[in-house]
Amino acid sequence: MNKRKFIKLIILVLLICISNILIFKFCNLDDKSITLSYKIESNGQDSYQVFYGNDASWKEEQSQRKSYTNVNNQETLKFSIPKDTMDLRFDLGEHPANINVSDIKLSHWGKDANIDLNQILNKNNQNEVVEIQQMNNSLNIETTGNDPYISYKMDSSLISNLIEREVTVNYGIKLGMCILIDILGLIVLRKSRSVLILIQELKNNKTLIWSLSKNDFKTKYAGSYLGIFWAFIQPIVTILVYWFVFEYGLRSGSPIKGVPFILWFMAGLVPWFFFQEALLNATNCMLEYTYLVKKVVFKISILPIVKILSALFVHLVFIGFLFFVSSIYGFYPSLYTIQLIYYSFCTFFIVLGISYATSAIVIFFKDLGQIINIFLQIGMWMTPIMWSYTMVPQQYQWILKLSPMYYIIEGYRDTFINHAWFYQRYFQTVYFWVVTLALFSIGATIFKKLKPHFADVL
């Protein structure tokens, strides 16, 4: 091993060690809620509400409501309550009914703890409940319908025992993240020559890249009366059409209380437009610039980045438009706005990694361009841009989060609406960069392997 390779190895090992230390130090799973559930059977349809708190001062904002519709059949109602809950109140509908309640339990990360029905009978403070009896591990309750409820004082040891598993899960996830980073480090080390050559080419030709990007952006709309304005008119019209259809046609409201639908919607659609346009243009760059690909001295590795920068110009204008709309509704720039640089770079980098592979493969397999178009159409509707991921059952939400674009779109919403830093979503951040760096390494390797044959095929 020569001195240069040895230094690279040492640097990589140090980076991996530092990453592992940071993960174990700062990446702590902190699920602030647990699940309260119970089975209910009633002789009438009704809504059931659970209040939670620490001082028995029941507030509407500290409650959740579920509907019971399957009359005379057992249903399970689930509520999400904070870990520090000490007082519970079970509201038992708004109409007189005979109710059977059973299997009242708390759940957290696959571990369950049942609430002792005897404790409810002994400790409860009940209102408008005509009769309550325990029978076969269940409670038979007769109510008058005038806001009946049962209150219960939580045993603190019940929750503390329940969340013990969270520590184990924490260490398991941390270990998995460290293993992923270590594997990625080994891949980067093995493929480092291809990646480093590519990065060096981009660095040496940065002036040319900038000039070609500006020229590409201008010439795309040369000859038309409105010129480059067409780059903004079509996406803006698309946004307005989608907004009108969803908010006024389908009556879709914003998933976040107090946030206008148009702002929530645009914060998700603007980064997707950038990703879509950049990927399509970068995929076809070799076919568009055939005359440059055939030149022996030209560094064709800069062409995908030229196309992505060209799309970035349009994206910057749309960010300005997003600022304008958000200001109208009282959402002004803040310290969190600086995250736009980070999330734009995330989009730029993942498109670059993917496009190195697609731009090389499309030369030999022309149908790839049409396949990418189809995948982008599917991806636009599968990614929670026009709808909230909370509409999906909680046990399936992880499937949506596998897409790297989920991280970016939610990041834009965190910047404009939620005011949350990217490092607060540390698991998703680590996952995104593991996937992105892997895609970039694979893309750079494919590009390097196929590049010698480009001129012959074209």
Short mmCIF file of C-alpha atoms in Angstrom, two decimals:
data_model
loop_
_atom_site.label_atom_id
_atom_site.label_comp_id
_atom_site.label_asym_id
_atom_site.label_seq_id
_atom_site.Cartn_x
_atom_site.Cartn_y
_atom_site.Cartn_z
CA MET A 1 0.00 0.00 0.00
CA ASN A 2 1.47 3.33 -1.05
CA LYS A 3 1.47 6.42 1.14
CA ARG A 4 -1.48 8.08 -0.63
CA LYS A 5 -3.77 5.09 -0.25
CA PHE A 6 -2.74 4.69 3.37
CA ILE A 7 -3.67 8.32 4.13
CA LYS A 8 -7.05 7.87 2.42
CA LEU A 9 -7.67 4.75 4.48
CA ILE A 10 -6.80 6.54 7.74
CA ILE A 11 -9.09 9.47 6.89
CA LEU A 12 -11.96 7.14 6.02
CA VAL A 13 -11.55 5.14 9.23
CA LEU A 14 -11.50 8.36 11.28
CA LEU A 15 -14.66 9.62 9.56
CA ILE A 16 -16.44 6.32 10.19
CA CYS A 17 -15.40 6.33 13.86
CA ILE A 18 -16.52 9.94 14.35
CA SER A 19 -19.86 9.17 12.65
CA ASN A 20 -20.43 6.15 14.90
CA ILE A 21 -19.61 8.17 18.02
CA LEU A 22 -21.98 10.97 17.00
CA ILE A 23 -24.77 8.48 16.33
CA PHE A 24 -24.45 6.85 19.75
CA LYS A 25 -24.09 10.21 21.46
CA PHE A 26 -26.87 12.27 19.88
CA CYS A 27 -29.25 10.00 17.96
CA ASN A 28 -31.75 9.01 20.63
CA LEU A 29 -35.17 7.71 19.77
CA ASP A 30 -37.62 9.83 21.71
CA ASP A 31 -41.19 8.86 21.00
CA LYS A 32 -43.16 11.22 23.22
CA SER A 33 -46.41 9.28 23.06
CA ILE A 34 -47.79 5.84 23.88
CA THR A 35 -50.93 4.10 22.63
CA LEU A 36 -54.00 3.70 24.80
CA SER A 37 -56.58 1.26 23.45
CA TYR A 38 -59.70 -0.54 24.57
CA LYS A 39 -62.35 -2.79 23.03
CA ILE A 40 -65.93 -1.58 23.09
CA GLU A 41 -69.32 -3.00 22.22
CA SER A 42 -72.47 -0.87 22.39
CA ASN A 43 -76.11 -0.95 21.36
CA GLY A 44 -75.81 2.38 19.52
CA GLN A 45 -73.47 4.43 17.34
CA ASP A 46 -71.61 7.18 19.16
CA SER A 47 -68.29 8.99 19.55
CA TYR A 48 -65.92 8.24 22.42
CA GLN A 49 -63.35 10.67 23.75
CA VAL A 50 -60.28 10.30 25.95
CA PHE A 51 -58.88 13.25 27.94
CA TYR A 52 -55.33 13.11 29.32
CA GLY A 53 -53.27 15.34 31.59
CA ASN A 54 -51.53 15.65 34.93
CA ASP A 55 -53.95 17.61 37.08
CA ALA A 56 -57.45 16.43 36.11
CA SER A 57 -58.11 19.78 34.41
CA TRP A 58 -59.74 18.37 31.30
CA LYS A 59 -58.97 20.49 28.22
CA GLU A 60 -60.35 19.92 24.75
CA GLU A 61 -56.91 20.30 23.16
CA GLN A 62 -55.66 17.48 25.40
CA SER A 63 -58.11 14.94 24.10
CA GLN A 64 -58.83 12.65 21.17
CA ARG A 65 -62.14 11.44 19.79
CA LYS A 66 -62.96 8.19 17.95
CA SER A 67 -66.22 6.96 16.42
CA TYR A 68 -67.98 3.68 17.11
CA THR A 69 -70.18 2.63 14.18
CA ASN A 70 -70.46 -1.16 14.18
CA VAL A 71 -73.49 -1.51 16.49
CA ASN A 72 -73.57 -4.60 18.73
CA ASN A 73 -70.15 -5.65 17.45
CA GLN A 74 -66.83 -5.24 19.19
CA GLU A 75 -64.43 -2.56 17.92
CA THR A 76 -60.98 -1.48 19.15
CA LEU A 77 -60.48 2.24 19.71
CA LYS A 78 -56.92 3.55 19.81
CA PHE A 79 -55.67 6.87 21.20
CA SER A 80 -52.20 8.42 21.33
CA ILE A 81 -51.39 9.93 24.74
CA PRO A 82 -48.22 11.58 26.15
CA LYS A 83 -45.80 9.51 28.22
CA ASP A 84 -46.15 11.79 31.22
CA THR A 85 -49.93 11.34 31.47
CA MET A 86 -51.10 10.79 35.05
CA ASP A 87 -54.87 11.40 34.79
CA LEU A 88 -57.23 9.84 32.26
CA ARG A 89 -60.87 10.47 31.58
CA PHE A 90 -62.93 8.11 29.41
CA ASP A 91 -65.98 9.88 27.93
CA LEU A 92 -68.61 7.26 27.10
CA GLY A 93 -70.63 8.84 24.31
CA GLU A 94 -73.41 11.40 24.08
CA HIS A 95 -76.46 9.11 24.05
CA PRO A 96 -77.91 6.63 26.56
CA ALA A 97 -76.40 3.21 25.94
CA ASN A 98 -75.42 -0.14 27.34
CA ILE A 99 -71.68 -0.44 26.84
CA ASN A 100 -69.18 -3.24 27.33
CA VAL A 101 -65.56 -2.12 27.71
CA SER A 102 -62.67 -4.60 27.86
CA ASP A 103 -58.95 -5.03 27.31
CA ILE A 104 -57.94 -1.51 28.36
CA LYS A 105 -54.19 -1.38 27.78
CA LEU A 106 -51.17 0.77 27.03
CA SER A 107 -48.77 -0.13 24.22
CA HIS A 108 -45.33 1.12 23.28
CA TRP A 109 -42.89 -0.42 20.78
CA GLY A 110 -44.57 -3.81 20.81
CA LYS A 111 -44.86 -4.06 24.60
CA ASP A 112 -48.29 -4.04 26.28
CA ALA A 113 -49.43 -3.25 29.81
CA ASN A 114 -53.03 -3.92 30.84
CA ILE A 115 -54.86 -1.56 33.16
CA ASP A 116 -56.37 -3.45 36.07
CA LEU A 117 -60.15 -3.19 35.90
CA ASN A 118 -60.36 -3.52 39.67
CA GLN A 119 -58.35 -0.32 39.99
CA ILE A 120 -60.80 1.47 37.74
CA LEU A 121 -63.70 0.29 39.87
CA ASN A 122 -61.93 1.24 43.09
CA LYS A 123 -60.42 4.57 42.03
CA ASN A 124 -62.81 5.99 39.48
CA ASN A 125 -64.75 9.20 39.73
CA GLN A 126 -67.82 8.64 37.58
CA ASN A 127 -70.45 11.01 36.24
CA GLU A 128 -73.85 10.18 34.72
CA VAL A 129 -73.09 6.44 34.83
CA VAL A 130 -76.20 4.60 36.06
CA GLU A 131 -74.47 1.31 36.70
CA ILE A 132 -71.00 -0.17 36.27
CA GLN A 133 -70.19 -3.85 36.86
CA GLN A 134 -67.18 -6.05 36.26
CA MET A 135 -67.86 -9.28 34.41
CA ASN A 136 -65.44 -11.68 32.72
CA ASN A 137 -62.53 -9.21 32.55
CA SER A 138 -64.76 -6.47 31.16
CA LEU A 139 -66.91 -3.60 32.40
CA ASN A 140 -70.63 -3.47 31.71
CA ILE A 141 -71.72 0.16 31.86
CA GLU A 142 -75.17 1.71 31.59
CA THR A 143 -75.20 5.47 30.86
CA THR A 144 -77.81 8.22 30.75
CA GLY A 145 -76.25 10.03 27.80
CA ASN A 146 -75.59 13.34 29.61
CA ASP A 147 -71.83 13.43 29.11
CA PRO A 148 -71.01 10.26 31.07
CA TYR A 149 -67.37 9.62 31.90
CA ILE A 150 -65.04 7.60 34.08
CA SER A 151 -61.83 9.17 35.38
CA TYR A 152 -58.76 7.19 36.36
CA LYS A 153 -55.49 8.01 38.15
CA MET A 154 -52.55 6.44 36.31
CA ASP A 155 -49.99 4.34 38.15
CA SER A 156 -46.57 5.88 37.28
CA SER A 157 -44.81 2.50 37.43
CA LEU A 158 -47.11 1.23 34.68
CA ILE A 159 -45.66 3.63 32.09
CA SER A 160 -42.06 3.41 33.35
CA ASN A 161 -42.12 -0.37 32.92
CA LEU A 162 -43.72 0.02 29.52
CA ILE A 163 -41.03 2.26 28.03
CA GLU A 164 -38.10 0.09 29.12
CA ARG A 165 -38.09 -1.51 25.69
CA GLU A 166 -37.42 1.89 24.13
CA VAL A 167 -33.83 1.76 25.42
CA THR A 168 -33.27 -1.60 23.73
CA VAL A 169 -34.85 -0.37 20.50
CA ASN A 170 -32.64 2.74 20.68
CA TYR A 171 -29.44 0.71 20.82
CA GLY A 172 -30.67 -1.63 18.09
CA ILE A 173 -31.39 1.23 15.70
CA LYS A 174 -28.10 2.95 16.54
CA LEU A 175 -26.20 -0.26 15.88
CA GLY A 176 -28.01 -0.73 12.56
CA MET A 177 -27.19 2.84 11.51
CA CYS A 178 -23.53 2.37 12.39
CA ILE A 179 -23.37 -0.87 10.38
CA LEU A 180 -24.93 0.90 7.38
CA ILE A 181 -22.35 3.69 7.59
CA ASP A 182 -19.51 1.18 7.93
CA ILE A 183 -20.72 -0.76 4.88
CA LEU A 184 -21.06 2.48 2.92
CA GLY A 185 -17.53 3.45 3.96
CA LEU A 186 -16.20 0.16 2.61
CA ILE A 187 -18.07 0.69 -0.67
CA VAL A 188 -16.70 4.22 -0.99
CA LEU A 189 -13.18 2.95 -0.26
CA ARG A 190 -13.48 0.27 -2.92
CA LYS A 191 -14.97 2.64 -5.49
CA SER A 192 -13.03 5.69 -4.36
CA ARG A 193 -10.93 5.91 -7.51
CA SER A 194 -13.98 6.31 -9.77
CA VAL A 195 -15.63 8.80 -7.43
CA LEU A 196 -12.46 10.86 -6.86
CA ILE A 197 -11.70 11.07 -10.58
CA LEU A 198 -15.23 12.29 -11.20
CA ILE A 199 -15.06 14.90 -8.42
CA GLN A 200 -11.68 16.12 -9.69
CA GLU A 201 -13.08 16.57 -13.21
CA LEU A 202 -15.96 18.65 -11.86
CA LYS A 203 -13.59 20.77 -9.80
CA ASN A 204 -11.23 21.45 -12.69
CA ASN A 205 -14.06 22.50 -15.02
CA LYS A 206 -16.22 24.62 -12.71
CA THR A 207 -15.94 27.73 -14.93
CA LEU A 208 -16.98 25.78 -18.01
CA ILE A 209 -19.85 24.17 -16.08
CA TRP A 210 -21.19 27.56 -15.06
CA SER A 211 -20.98 28.97 -18.60
CA LEU A 212 -22.66 25.93 -20.17
CA SER A 213 -25.42 26.00 -17.55
CA LYS A 214 -26.33 29.61 -18.26
CA ASN A 215 -26.16 28.98 -22.00
CA ASP A 216 -28.34 25.87 -21.72
CA PHE A 217 -30.96 27.78 -19.75
CA LYS A 218 -31.07 30.65 -22.28
CA THR A 219 -31.04 28.60 -25.49
CA LYS A 220 -33.85 26.28 -24.32
CA TYR A 221 -36.37 29.07 -24.92
CA ALA A 222 -34.50 31.06 -27.56
CA GLY A 223 -36.65 32.24 -30.46
CA SER A 224 -39.93 32.52 -28.52
CA TYR A 225 -41.44 35.92 -27.71
CA LEU A 226 -41.59 35.34 -23.97
CA GLY A 227 -38.22 33.59 -23.87
CA ILE A 228 -37.19 32.19 -20.48
CA PHE A 229 -40.53 33.20 -18.95
CA TRP A 230 -41.94 29.96 -20.38
CA ALA A 231 -39.75 28.12 -17.87
CA PHE A 232 -41.88 29.58 -15.07
CA ILE A 233 -45.32 29.94 -16.67
CA GLN A 234 -46.06 26.22 -17.09
CA PRO A 235 -45.11 25.15 -13.53
CA ILE A 236 -46.98 28.12 -12.01
CA VAL A 237 -50.10 27.24 -14.01
CA THR A 238 -49.70 23.62 -12.87
CA ILE A 239 -49.51 24.71 -9.23
CA LEU A 240 -52.60 26.90 -9.58
CA VAL A 241 -54.59 24.13 -11.30
CA TYR A 242 -53.68 21.53 -8.66
CA TRP A 243 -54.44 24.03 -5.90
CA PHE A 244 -57.88 24.84 -7.37
CA VAL A 245 -58.76 21.17 -7.92
CA PHE A 246 -57.69 19.98 -4.47
CA GLU A 247 -58.79 22.90 -2.31
CA TYR A 248 -61.99 23.95 -4.10
CA GLY A 249 -62.90 20.92 -6.21
CA LEU A 250 -62.09 18.09 -3.79
CA ARG A 251 -62.37 20.30 -0.68
CA SER A 252 -58.99 19.18 0.65
CA GLY A 253 -57.91 21.15 3.69
CA SER A 254 -54.43 21.59 5.07
CA PRO A 255 -53.33 18.73 7.37
CA ILE A 256 -51.77 21.34 9.68
CA LYS A 257 -54.16 23.52 11.64
CA GLY A 258 -53.76 27.23 10.87
CA VAL A 259 -51.69 26.64 7.72
CA PRO A 260 -53.28 27.46 4.33
CA PHE A 261 -53.50 24.51 1.96
CA ILE A 262 -51.78 26.41 -0.87
CA LEU A 263 -48.69 27.04 1.28
CA TRP A 264 -48.51 23.46 2.56
CA PHE A 265 -49.06 22.19 -1.00
CA MET A 266 -46.46 24.44 -2.64
CA ALA A 267 -43.81 23.58 -0.05
CA GLY A 268 -44.04 19.99 -1.25
CA LEU A 269 -44.51 20.57 -4.97
CA VAL A 270 -41.66 23.05 -5.56
CA PRO A 271 -38.82 20.62 -4.61
CA TRP A 272 -40.52 17.86 -6.61
CA PHE A 273 -40.57 20.07 -9.73
CA PHE A 274 -36.83 20.63 -9.32
CA PHE A 275 -36.15 16.91 -8.88
CA GLN A 276 -38.34 15.97 -11.84
CA GLU A 277 -37.00 18.51 -14.33
CA ALA A 278 -33.37 18.01 -13.30
CA LEU A 279 -33.55 14.22 -13.57
CA LEU A 280 -35.28 14.21 -16.97
CA ASN A 281 -32.91 16.77 -18.47
CA ALA A 282 -29.77 15.20 -17.00
CA THR A 283 -30.81 11.73 -18.20
CA ASN A 284 -30.98 12.93 -21.81
CA CYS A 285 -27.93 15.21 -21.70
CA MET A 286 -25.63 12.83 -23.62
CA LEU A 287 -28.19 12.46 -26.40
CA GLU A 288 -28.72 16.22 -26.57
CA TYR A 289 -25.01 17.10 -26.58
CA THR A 290 -23.89 14.33 -28.93
CA TYR A 291 -21.43 16.64 -30.67
CA LEU A 292 -19.62 17.26 -27.36
CA VAL A 293 -19.63 13.59 -26.35
CA LYS A 294 -17.78 12.67 -29.55
CA LYS A 295 -14.99 15.14 -28.82
CA VAL A 296 -11.99 13.35 -27.38
CA VAL A 297 -10.77 16.22 -25.18
CA PHE A 298 -14.14 17.22 -23.71
CA LYS A 299 -14.94 16.09 -20.15
CA ILE A 300 -18.45 14.73 -20.68
CA SER A 301 -18.84 14.04 -16.95
CA ILE A 302 -19.81 17.69 -16.51
CA LEU A 303 -22.91 17.45 -18.75
CA PRO A 304 -25.32 16.05 -16.12
CA ILE A 305 -24.33 18.76 -13.66
CA VAL A 306 -24.84 21.40 -16.39
CA LYS A 307 -28.44 20.26 -16.82
CA ILE A 308 -29.09 20.16 -13.08
CA LEU A 309 -27.73 23.70 -12.64
CA SER A 310 -29.96 24.85 -15.49
CA ALA A 311 -32.97 23.41 -13.63
CA LEU A 312 -31.72 25.03 -10.42
CA PHE A 313 -32.18 28.51 -11.93
CA VAL A 314 -35.90 27.83 -12.31
CA HIS A 315 -36.03 26.32 -8.82
CA LEU A 316 -34.58 29.49 -7.28
CA VAL A 317 -37.34 31.56 -8.89
CA PHE A 318 -39.95 29.19 -7.47
CA ILE A 319 -38.43 29.49 -4.01
CA GLY A 320 -38.87 33.25 -4.38
CA PHE A 321 -42.50 32.67 -5.41
CA LEU A 322 -42.94 30.42 -2.37
CA PHE A 323 -41.58 33.19 -0.12
CA PHE A 324 -44.07 35.60 -1.67
CA VAL A 325 -47.05 33.28 -1.05
CA SER A 326 -45.95 32.44 2.49
CA SER A 327 -45.54 36.15 3.32
CA ILE A 328 -49.11 36.83 2.16
CA TYR A 329 -50.36 34.37 4.78
CA GLY A 330 -48.10 35.68 7.54
CA PHE A 331 -45.31 33.09 7.34
CA TYR A 332 -42.21 35.25 7.08
CA PRO A 333 -38.55 34.20 6.62
CA SER A 334 -36.85 33.12 9.82
CA LEU A 335 -33.59 31.56 10.96
CA TYR A 336 -34.87 28.21 9.67
CA THR A 337 -34.86 29.63 6.13
CA ILE A 338 -31.14 28.93 5.86
CA GLN A 339 -32.04 25.24 5.63
CA LEU A 340 -33.18 25.82 2.04
CA ILE A 341 -29.50 25.75 1.05
CA TYR A 342 -29.12 22.34 2.68
CA TYR A 343 -32.30 20.78 1.24
CA SER A 344 -31.62 22.21 -2.24
CA PHE A 345 -28.16 20.66 -2.08
CA CYS A 346 -29.75 17.35 -1.01
CA THR A 347 -31.96 17.41 -4.11
CA PHE A 348 -29.05 18.46 -6.32
CA PHE A 349 -26.78 15.69 -5.02
CA ILE A 350 -29.27 12.82 -5.24
CA VAL A 351 -30.25 13.83 -8.79
CA LEU A 352 -26.57 13.98 -9.74
CA GLY A 353 -25.95 10.48 -8.39
CA ILE A 354 -28.96 9.00 -10.18
CA SER A 355 -28.34 10.87 -13.44
CA TYR A 356 -24.77 9.60 -13.80
CA ALA A 357 -26.24 6.12 -14.05
CA THR A 358 -29.31 7.00 -16.15
CA SER A 359 -27.46 9.29 -18.60
CA ALA A 360 -24.97 6.50 -19.29
CA ILE A 361 -27.53 3.69 -19.59
CA VAL A 362 -30.00 5.62 -21.79
CA ILE A 363 -27.40 5.73 -24.60
CA PHE A 364 -27.60 1.94 -24.86
CA PHE A 365 -31.25 1.57 -23.82
CA LYS A 366 -33.32 4.41 -25.26
CA ASP A 367 -36.54 3.24 -23.57
CA LEU A 368 -35.11 4.22 -20.20
CA GLY A 369 -36.23 7.82 -20.75
CA GLN A 370 -39.88 6.74 -21.09
CA ILE A 371 -39.57 4.42 -18.07
CA ILE A 372 -38.25 7.29 -15.94
CA ASN A 373 -41.19 9.44 -17.08
CA ILE A 374 -43.62 6.79 -15.85
CA PHE A 375 -41.80 6.35 -12.54
CA LEU A 376 -41.83 10.12 -11.99
CA GLN A 377 -45.59 10.24 -12.56
CA ILE A 378 -46.13 7.39 -10.10
CA GLY A 379 -43.65 8.91 -7.66
CA MET A 380 -45.44 12.26 -7.67
CA TRP A 381 -48.66 10.66 -6.47
CA MET A 382 -47.04 8.13 -4.15
CA THR A 383 -44.98 10.81 -2.41
CA PRO A 384 -47.05 12.81 0.13
CA ILE A 385 -47.07 16.07 -1.84
CA MET A 386 -50.79 16.65 -2.35
CA TRP A 387 -51.85 14.53 0.60
CA SER A 388 -50.49 13.96 4.10
CA TYR A 389 -48.63 10.78 5.05
CA THR A 390 -50.78 10.71 8.23
CA MET A 391 -53.66 9.47 6.04
CA VAL A 392 -51.83 6.14 5.80
CA PRO A 393 -52.20 3.73 8.76
CA GLN A 394 -49.30 4.23 11.15
CA GLN A 395 -47.92 0.72 10.67
CA TYR A 396 -47.47 1.39 6.93
CA GLN A 397 -46.08 4.93 7.07
CA TRP A 398 -42.50 3.62 7.07
CA ILE A 399 -42.98 2.49 3.46
CA LEU A 400 -43.50 6.11 2.34
CA LYS A 401 -40.45 7.21 4.31
CA LEU A 402 -38.21 4.85 2.31
CA SER A 403 -38.28 7.36 -0.56
CA PRO A 404 -35.43 9.90 -0.23
CA MET A 405 -37.77 12.54 -1.67
CA TYR A 406 -40.00 12.19 1.40
CA TYR A 407 -37.10 13.53 3.46
CA ILE A 408 -36.61 16.52 1.16
CA ILE A 409 -40.29 17.44 0.81
CA GLU A 410 -40.91 17.24 4.56
CA GLY A 411 -37.69 19.25 4.99
CA TYR A 412 -39.09 22.10 2.90
CA ARG A 413 -42.25 22.04 5.01
CA ASP A 414 -40.13 22.04 8.16
CA THR A 415 -38.38 25.14 6.83
CA PHE A 416 -41.44 27.17 5.83
CA ILE A 417 -44.14 25.85 8.17
CA ASN A 418 -43.07 23.60 11.04
CA HIS A 419 -39.85 25.45 11.90
CA ALA A 420 -37.81 22.35 12.71
CA TRP A 421 -34.09 21.77 12.06
CA PHE A 422 -32.95 18.95 9.80
CA TYR A 423 -30.81 17.38 12.54
CA GLN A 424 -33.92 16.91 14.67
CA ARG A 425 -34.88 14.18 12.21
CA TYR A 426 -31.55 12.44 12.70
CA PHE A 427 -32.64 8.91 11.71
CA GLN A 428 -34.11 10.14 8.44
CA THR A 429 -31.05 12.34 7.83
CA VAL A 430 -28.65 9.43 8.27
CA TYR A 431 -30.85 7.17 6.13
CA PHE A 432 -31.07 9.79 3.36
CA TRP A 433 -27.31 10.29 3.15
CA VAL A 434 -26.55 6.57 3.31
CA VAL A 435 -28.90 5.99 0.36
CA THR A 436 -27.72 9.09 -1.54
CA LEU A 437 -24.00 8.38 -1.18
CA ALA A 438 -24.59 4.78 -2.21
CA LEU A 439 -26.49 5.96 -5.32
CA PHE A 440 -23.72 8.43 -6.14
CA SER A 441 -21.02 5.74 -5.82
CA ILE A 442 -22.99 3.33 -7.99
CA GLY A 443 -23.79 6.03 -10.55
CA ALA A 444 -20.16 7.19 -10.79
CA THR A 445 -18.97 3.60 -11.26
CA ILE A 446 -21.54 2.86 -14.02
CA PHE A 447 -20.66 6.13 -15.78
CA LYS A 448 -16.92 5.34 -15.70
CA LYS A 449 -17.44 1.79 -17.01
CA LEU A 450 -19.67 2.82 -19.94
CA LYS A 451 -18.03 6.12 -20.89
CA PRO A 452 -15.43 4.63 -23.31
CA HIS A 453 -18.27 3.26 -25.46
CA PHE A 454 -20.40 6.43 -25.70
CA ALA A 455 -18.88 7.80 -28.90
CA ASP A 456 -19.14 4.45 -30.70
CA VAL A 457 -22.85 4.00 -29.93
CA LEU A 458 -23.79 7.62 -30.63
#
